[in-house]
XYZ file of C-alpha atoms in Angstrom:
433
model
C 0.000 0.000 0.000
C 1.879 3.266 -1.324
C 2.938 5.935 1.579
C -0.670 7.590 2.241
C 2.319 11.263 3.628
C 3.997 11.124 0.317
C 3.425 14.050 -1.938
C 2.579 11.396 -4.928
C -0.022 9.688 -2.698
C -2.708 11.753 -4.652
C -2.396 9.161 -7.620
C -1.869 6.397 -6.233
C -5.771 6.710 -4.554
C -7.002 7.685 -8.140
C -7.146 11.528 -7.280
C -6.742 14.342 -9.084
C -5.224 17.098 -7.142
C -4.776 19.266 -9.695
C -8.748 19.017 -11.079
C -10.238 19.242 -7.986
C -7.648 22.630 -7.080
C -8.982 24.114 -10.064
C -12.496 23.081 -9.940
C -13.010 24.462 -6.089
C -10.910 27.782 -7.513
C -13.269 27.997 -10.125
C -16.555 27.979 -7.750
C -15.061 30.048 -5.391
C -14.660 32.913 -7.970
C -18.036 32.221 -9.943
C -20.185 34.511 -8.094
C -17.529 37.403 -7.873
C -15.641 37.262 -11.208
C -16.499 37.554 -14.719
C -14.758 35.819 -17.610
C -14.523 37.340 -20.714
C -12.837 33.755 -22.032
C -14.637 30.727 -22.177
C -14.608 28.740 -18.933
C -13.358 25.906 -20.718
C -10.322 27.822 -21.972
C -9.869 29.427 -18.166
C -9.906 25.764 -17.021
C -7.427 24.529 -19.678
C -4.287 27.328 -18.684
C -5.262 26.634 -15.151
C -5.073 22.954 -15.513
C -1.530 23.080 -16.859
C -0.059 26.004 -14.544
C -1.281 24.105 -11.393
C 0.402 20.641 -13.088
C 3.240 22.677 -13.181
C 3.025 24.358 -10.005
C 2.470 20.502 -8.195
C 5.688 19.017 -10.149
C 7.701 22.336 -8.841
C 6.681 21.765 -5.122
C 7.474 17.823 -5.130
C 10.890 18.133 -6.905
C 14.402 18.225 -5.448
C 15.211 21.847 -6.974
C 12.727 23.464 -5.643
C 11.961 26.759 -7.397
C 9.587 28.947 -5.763
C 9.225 31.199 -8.641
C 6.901 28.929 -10.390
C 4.128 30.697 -8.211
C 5.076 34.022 -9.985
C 3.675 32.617 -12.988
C 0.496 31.624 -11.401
C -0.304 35.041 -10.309
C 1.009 36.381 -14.183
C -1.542 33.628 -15.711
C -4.623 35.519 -13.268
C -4.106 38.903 -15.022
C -3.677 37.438 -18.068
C -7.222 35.457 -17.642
C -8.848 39.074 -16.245
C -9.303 37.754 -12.987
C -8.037 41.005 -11.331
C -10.977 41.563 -8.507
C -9.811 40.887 -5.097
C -11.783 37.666 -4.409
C -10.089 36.226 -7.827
C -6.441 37.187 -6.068
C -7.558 35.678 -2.459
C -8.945 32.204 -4.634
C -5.659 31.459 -6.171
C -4.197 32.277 -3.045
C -6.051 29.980 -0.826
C -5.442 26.808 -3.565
C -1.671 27.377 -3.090
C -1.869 27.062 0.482
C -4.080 24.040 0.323
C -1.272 22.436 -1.769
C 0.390 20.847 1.338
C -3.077 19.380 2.932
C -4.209 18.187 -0.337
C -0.973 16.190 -1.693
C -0.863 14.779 2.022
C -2.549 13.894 5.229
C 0.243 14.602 7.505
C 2.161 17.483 5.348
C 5.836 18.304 6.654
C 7.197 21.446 7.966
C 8.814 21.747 4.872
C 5.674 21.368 2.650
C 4.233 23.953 4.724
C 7.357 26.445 3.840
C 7.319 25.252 0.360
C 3.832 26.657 0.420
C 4.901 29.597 2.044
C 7.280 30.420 -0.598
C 5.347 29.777 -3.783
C 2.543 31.960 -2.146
C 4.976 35.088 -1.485
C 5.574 34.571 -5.390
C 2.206 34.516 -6.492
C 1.302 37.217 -4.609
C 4.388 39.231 -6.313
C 3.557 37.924 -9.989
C -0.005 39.087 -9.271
C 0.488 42.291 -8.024
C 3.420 42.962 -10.395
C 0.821 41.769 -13.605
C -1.819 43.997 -12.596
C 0.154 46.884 -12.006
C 1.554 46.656 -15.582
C -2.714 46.191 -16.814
C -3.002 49.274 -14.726
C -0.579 51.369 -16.519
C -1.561 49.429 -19.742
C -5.038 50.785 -19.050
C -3.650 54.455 -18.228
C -2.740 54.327 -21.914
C -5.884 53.950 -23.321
C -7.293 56.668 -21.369
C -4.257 59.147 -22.385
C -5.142 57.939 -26.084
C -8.533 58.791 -25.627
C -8.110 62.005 -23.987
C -5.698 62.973 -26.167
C -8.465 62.341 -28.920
C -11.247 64.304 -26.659
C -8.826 67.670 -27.154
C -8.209 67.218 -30.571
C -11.455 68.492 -30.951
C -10.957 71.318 -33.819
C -9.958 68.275 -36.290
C -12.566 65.555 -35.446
C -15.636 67.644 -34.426
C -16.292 68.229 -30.381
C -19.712 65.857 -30.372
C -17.922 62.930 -31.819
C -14.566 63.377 -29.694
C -16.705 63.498 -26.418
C -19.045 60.514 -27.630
C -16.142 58.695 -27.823
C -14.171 59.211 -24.667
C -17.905 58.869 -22.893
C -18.267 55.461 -24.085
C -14.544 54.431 -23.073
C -15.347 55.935 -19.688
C -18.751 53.778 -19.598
C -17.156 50.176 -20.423
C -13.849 50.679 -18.108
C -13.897 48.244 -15.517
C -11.399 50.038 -13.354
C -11.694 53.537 -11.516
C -10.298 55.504 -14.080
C -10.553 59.367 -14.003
C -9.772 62.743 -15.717
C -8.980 65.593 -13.637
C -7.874 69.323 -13.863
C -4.437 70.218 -11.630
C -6.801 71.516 -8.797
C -8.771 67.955 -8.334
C -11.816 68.812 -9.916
C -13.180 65.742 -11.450
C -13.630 66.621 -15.412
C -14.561 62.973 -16.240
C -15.273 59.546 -14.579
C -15.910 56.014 -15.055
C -18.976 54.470 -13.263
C -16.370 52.874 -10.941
C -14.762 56.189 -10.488
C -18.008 57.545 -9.708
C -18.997 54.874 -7.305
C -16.261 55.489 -5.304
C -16.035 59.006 -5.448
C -19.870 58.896 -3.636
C -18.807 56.544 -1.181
C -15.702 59.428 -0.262
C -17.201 62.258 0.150
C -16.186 63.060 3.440
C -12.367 62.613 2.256
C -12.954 64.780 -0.457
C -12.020 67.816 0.508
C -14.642 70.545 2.434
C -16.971 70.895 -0.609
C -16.613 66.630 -1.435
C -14.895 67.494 -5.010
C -11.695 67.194 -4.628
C -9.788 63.842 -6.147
C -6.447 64.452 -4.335
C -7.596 63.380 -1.025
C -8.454 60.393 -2.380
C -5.314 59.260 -3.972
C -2.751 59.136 -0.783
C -3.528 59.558 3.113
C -0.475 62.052 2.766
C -1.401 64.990 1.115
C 2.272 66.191 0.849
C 2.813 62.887 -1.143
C 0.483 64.082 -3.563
C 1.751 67.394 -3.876
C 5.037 66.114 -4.813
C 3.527 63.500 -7.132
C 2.536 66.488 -9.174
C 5.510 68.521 -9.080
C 7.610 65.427 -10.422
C 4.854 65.165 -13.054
C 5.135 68.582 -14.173
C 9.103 68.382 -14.195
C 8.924 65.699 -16.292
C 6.310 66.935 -18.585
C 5.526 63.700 -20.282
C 2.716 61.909 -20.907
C 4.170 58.786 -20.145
C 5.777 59.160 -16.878
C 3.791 57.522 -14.145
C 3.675 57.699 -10.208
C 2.207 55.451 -8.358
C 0.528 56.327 -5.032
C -1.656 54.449 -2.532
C -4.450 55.319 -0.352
C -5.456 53.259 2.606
C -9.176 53.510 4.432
C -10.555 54.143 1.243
C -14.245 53.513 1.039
C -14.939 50.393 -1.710
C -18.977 49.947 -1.349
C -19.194 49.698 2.499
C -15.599 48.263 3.719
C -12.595 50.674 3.678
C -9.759 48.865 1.324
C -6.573 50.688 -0.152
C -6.659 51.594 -3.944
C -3.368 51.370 -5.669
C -3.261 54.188 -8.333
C -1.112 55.234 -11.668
C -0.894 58.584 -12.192
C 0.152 60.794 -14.803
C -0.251 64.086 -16.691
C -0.926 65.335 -19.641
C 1.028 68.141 -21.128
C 0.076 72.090 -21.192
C -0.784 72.205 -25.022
C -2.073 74.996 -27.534
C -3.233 77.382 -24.756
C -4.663 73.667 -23.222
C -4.564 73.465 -19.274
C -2.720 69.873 -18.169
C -4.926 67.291 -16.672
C -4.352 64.440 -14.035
C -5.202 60.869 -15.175
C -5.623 58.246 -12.807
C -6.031 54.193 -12.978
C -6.984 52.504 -9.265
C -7.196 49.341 -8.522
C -8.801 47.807 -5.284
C -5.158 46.049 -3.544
C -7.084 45.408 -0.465
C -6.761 41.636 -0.778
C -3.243 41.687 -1.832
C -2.057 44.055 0.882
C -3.294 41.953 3.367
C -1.522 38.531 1.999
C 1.428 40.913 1.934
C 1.363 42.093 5.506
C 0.859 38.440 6.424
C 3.527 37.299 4.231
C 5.651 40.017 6.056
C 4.296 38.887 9.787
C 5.565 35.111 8.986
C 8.706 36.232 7.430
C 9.479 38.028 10.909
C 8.022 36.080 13.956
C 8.340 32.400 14.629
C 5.704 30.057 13.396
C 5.503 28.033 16.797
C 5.585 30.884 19.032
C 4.838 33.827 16.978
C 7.667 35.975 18.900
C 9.788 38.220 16.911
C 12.598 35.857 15.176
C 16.158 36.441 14.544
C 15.426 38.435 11.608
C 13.186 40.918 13.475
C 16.064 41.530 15.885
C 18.563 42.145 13.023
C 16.260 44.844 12.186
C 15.730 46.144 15.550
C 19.449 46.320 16.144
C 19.793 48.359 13.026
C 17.537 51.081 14.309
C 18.159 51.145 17.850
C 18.915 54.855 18.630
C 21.029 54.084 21.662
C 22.478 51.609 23.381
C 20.586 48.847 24.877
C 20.488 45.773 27.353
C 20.881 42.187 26.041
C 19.780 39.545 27.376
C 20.108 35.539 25.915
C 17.872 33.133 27.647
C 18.627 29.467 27.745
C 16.222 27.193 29.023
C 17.610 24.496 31.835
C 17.314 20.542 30.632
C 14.742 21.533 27.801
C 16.264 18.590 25.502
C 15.306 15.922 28.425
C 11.946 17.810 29.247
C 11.138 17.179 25.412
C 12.220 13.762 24.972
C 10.310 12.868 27.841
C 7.556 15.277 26.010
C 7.185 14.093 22.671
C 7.490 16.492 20.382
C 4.241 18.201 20.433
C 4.465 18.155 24.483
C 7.992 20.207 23.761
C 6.478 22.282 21.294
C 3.519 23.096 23.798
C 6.125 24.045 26.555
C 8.173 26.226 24.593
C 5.243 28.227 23.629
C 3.845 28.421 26.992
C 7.147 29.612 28.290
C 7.164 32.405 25.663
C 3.966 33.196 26.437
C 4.777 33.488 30.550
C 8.260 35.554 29.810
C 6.141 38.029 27.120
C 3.648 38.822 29.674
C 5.959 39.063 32.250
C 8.789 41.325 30.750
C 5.889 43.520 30.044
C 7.435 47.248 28.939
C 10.570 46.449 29.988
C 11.984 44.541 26.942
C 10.685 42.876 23.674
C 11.183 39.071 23.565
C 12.893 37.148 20.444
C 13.186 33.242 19.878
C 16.790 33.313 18.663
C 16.804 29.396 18.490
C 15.611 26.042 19.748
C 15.112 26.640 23.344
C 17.097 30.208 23.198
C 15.442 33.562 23.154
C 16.453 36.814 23.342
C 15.430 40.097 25.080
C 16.544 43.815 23.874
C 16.132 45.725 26.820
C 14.417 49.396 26.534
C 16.117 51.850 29.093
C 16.054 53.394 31.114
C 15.840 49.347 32.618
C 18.534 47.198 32.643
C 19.746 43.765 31.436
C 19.534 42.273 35.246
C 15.746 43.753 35.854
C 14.927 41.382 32.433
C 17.091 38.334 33.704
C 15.186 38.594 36.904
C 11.579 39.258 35.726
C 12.033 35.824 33.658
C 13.918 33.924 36.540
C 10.695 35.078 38.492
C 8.147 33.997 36.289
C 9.894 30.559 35.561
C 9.300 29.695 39.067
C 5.774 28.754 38.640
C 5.098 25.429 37.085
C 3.601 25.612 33.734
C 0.823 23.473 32.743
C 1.219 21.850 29.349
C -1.889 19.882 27.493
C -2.227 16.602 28.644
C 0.547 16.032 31.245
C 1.609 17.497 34.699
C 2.564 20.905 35.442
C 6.431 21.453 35.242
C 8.989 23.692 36.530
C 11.798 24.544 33.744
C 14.304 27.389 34.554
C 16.750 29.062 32.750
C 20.204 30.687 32.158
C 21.146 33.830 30.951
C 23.899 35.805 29.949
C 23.861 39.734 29.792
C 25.655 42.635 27.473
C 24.834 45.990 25.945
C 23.840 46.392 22.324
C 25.377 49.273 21.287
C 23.159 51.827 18.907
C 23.276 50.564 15.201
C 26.499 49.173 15.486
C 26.121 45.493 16.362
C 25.095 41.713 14.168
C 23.340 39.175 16.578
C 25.967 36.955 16.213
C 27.901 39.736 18.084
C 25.164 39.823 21.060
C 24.888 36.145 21.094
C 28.447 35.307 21.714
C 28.954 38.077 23.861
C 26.442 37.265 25.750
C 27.715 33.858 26.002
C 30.657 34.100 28.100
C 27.771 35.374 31.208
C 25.096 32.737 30.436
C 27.897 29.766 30.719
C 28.488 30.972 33.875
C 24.776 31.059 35.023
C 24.543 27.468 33.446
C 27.097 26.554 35.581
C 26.436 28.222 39.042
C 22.614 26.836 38.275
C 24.089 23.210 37.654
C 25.808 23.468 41.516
């Protein structure tokens, strides 16, 4: 009977992963997204990235970037509405649970990694569709003032119609933020922001940054530049899309002062809310511990970086962890450690922010004016409590730790860690007699 964990184990029970991946991503975005392309054809380039995607994840060179493609493939199908984006997304983290019942850690990363690459294809896609899309709207308002050679009626007709079949929030504007033209889009949105819109509710700046200095510059650069083609991109958050606030991504250009002509601002937005969530989550896992969910090592790389003055160090070593956990099982061990990081968080409180440099190590950068030995004894405190863990008696675990100062931007955590060393060998030691 084949290996029910193995990543093949789909085809050996007469599955098909890949099908049924594509079939629930399909049903999920039936409702919410419509497809210009027949659902057959959708089905067909999602069959074969997703075969792709599968072979990628199982093999011994893993690439990653095979997700990128995914999220390209999306654009290119028009699926560019938010619930399209969070679909694909939620079929690339079901990868590990649906090629096996008990998936690995490193399934799980695998996961992890081909999603962060999705989510950058995606976004990277639809920003070029946006700018893409900008185009069309500088052609056609380019057409709108060449109104002396085509006739003003049939210039306006068309750029009205354009406006009425965009499927993005696309608008024309004069250098003040009066709103010359809209799509329906635009115009639903612009209803649902009145408030932001300035005193009198008509003006479009407010709505395309929470920083209205941003803006301002936005337009200076464009009218350095005077080009029709240059683009700046800006991004509002808390903007109003129906009845949820979202952010809206936009492109944003300019057209030229021409024949006595005033310029104009064009802008493209797209609704990133989906996306910008995935990426803050993305960012979360890339900088706290998965078991935990304490800062990690990378976190305090960056938190050295910008410390603005020296600070206390502490490294935190827990007594006889490796016996505690063999005695455990692993998910006993697992349930300890994060019980102990949960005790030492709450009880460091404003003193210090707590790390998990390692195994059983952590780490605590301590914010003056306290010092490394009110940390070290706020955790040798707390320790002394038993800790209940699920399933199993309460225990008592203490731990060693070895002090230093951080000094303000100037230190690696390899630094810290060994010179913190030396001190917590000794506590090891005067703990062991």
């Amino acid at each position: 009977m084949p290996d029910s964990s193995s990543p093949l184990g789909f085809l050996a029970r007469g599955e098909s992963v890949v099908a049924l991946l594509v079939d629930e991503f399909l049903m999920a975005i039936a409702d919410d997204v419509y497809l210009p392309l027949p659902v057959s054809t959708v089905r067909a380039e999602l069959l074969t990235a997703f075969q792709r995607m599968i072979a990628a994840f199982g093999a011994d060179d893993f690439d990653p970037t095979v997700g990128r493609d995914v999220g390209r493939l999306l654009v290119s199908l028009q699926i560019t509405v938010p619930e399209g984006a969070a679909a694909g997304g939620r079929a690339i983290a079901a990868l590990p649970d649906a090629l096996s019942r008990e998936p690995s850690a490193e399934a799980r990363r695998r996961s992890a990694l081909i999603l962060a690459e999705y989510t950058a294809g995606y976004a990277e896609a639809l920003t070029r569709r946006i700018i893409d899309g900008q185009a069309v709207v500088h052609r056609a308002t380019q057409r709108a003032r060449r109104s002396a050679e085509e006739g003003e009626r049939q210039a306006e007709a068309r750029l009205r119609m354009m406006f009425e079949h965009a499927r993005l929030a696309v608008f024309v504007a004069d250098e003040q933020g009066a709103v010359l033209s809209a799509s329906p889009i635009m115009r639903d949105l612009i209803e649902a922001n009145r408030a932001r819109m300035g005193g009198a509710g008509d003006d479009i700046l407010p709505l395309l940054s929470d920083d209205p200095d941003e803006v301002a510059r936005a337009l200076r650069t464009l009218a350095l530049v005077d080009e029709e083609k240059a683009t700046v991109f800006l991004e509002a958050h808390g903007v109003l899309i129906g009845d949820r606030p979202g952010v809206v991504r936009w492109a944003t250009s300019r057209t030229p002062v021409r024949d006595g002509r005033a310029a104009m601002i064009v802008g493209v937005g797209h609704d990133v809310t989906e996306l910008h969530a995935r990426q803050m989550t993305l960012d979360h896992l890339a900088h706290h511990d998965a078991l935990t969910d304490l800062p990690n090592r990378r976190s305090l790389t960056a938190d050295l970086q910008s410390l603005p003055a020296p600070a206390g160090f502490c490294l935190i070593d827990l007594d006889g962890f490796k016996r505690i956990n063999d005695h455990l099982g692993h998910s006993g061990g697992d349930a300890l450690l994060a019980a102990v990081a949960r005790r030492m968080e709450d009880a460091l409180g404003g003193t210090g922010r707590l790390y998990r440099v390692g195994g059983d190590e952590f780490a605590v950068l301590v914010a003056p004016p306290f010092q490394p030995r009110d940390a070290a004894q706020l955790v040798h405190r707390t320790l002394r409590r038993p800790i209940e863990v699920i399933d199993g008696p309460p225990i008592t675990i203490g731990a060693s730790i070895g002090t230093t100062v951080a000094p303000a931007r100037t230190s690696t955590v390899e630094d810290l860690i060994a010179a913190a060393d030396a001190g917590l060998y000794r506590s090891k030691e005067a703990r062991r007699a």
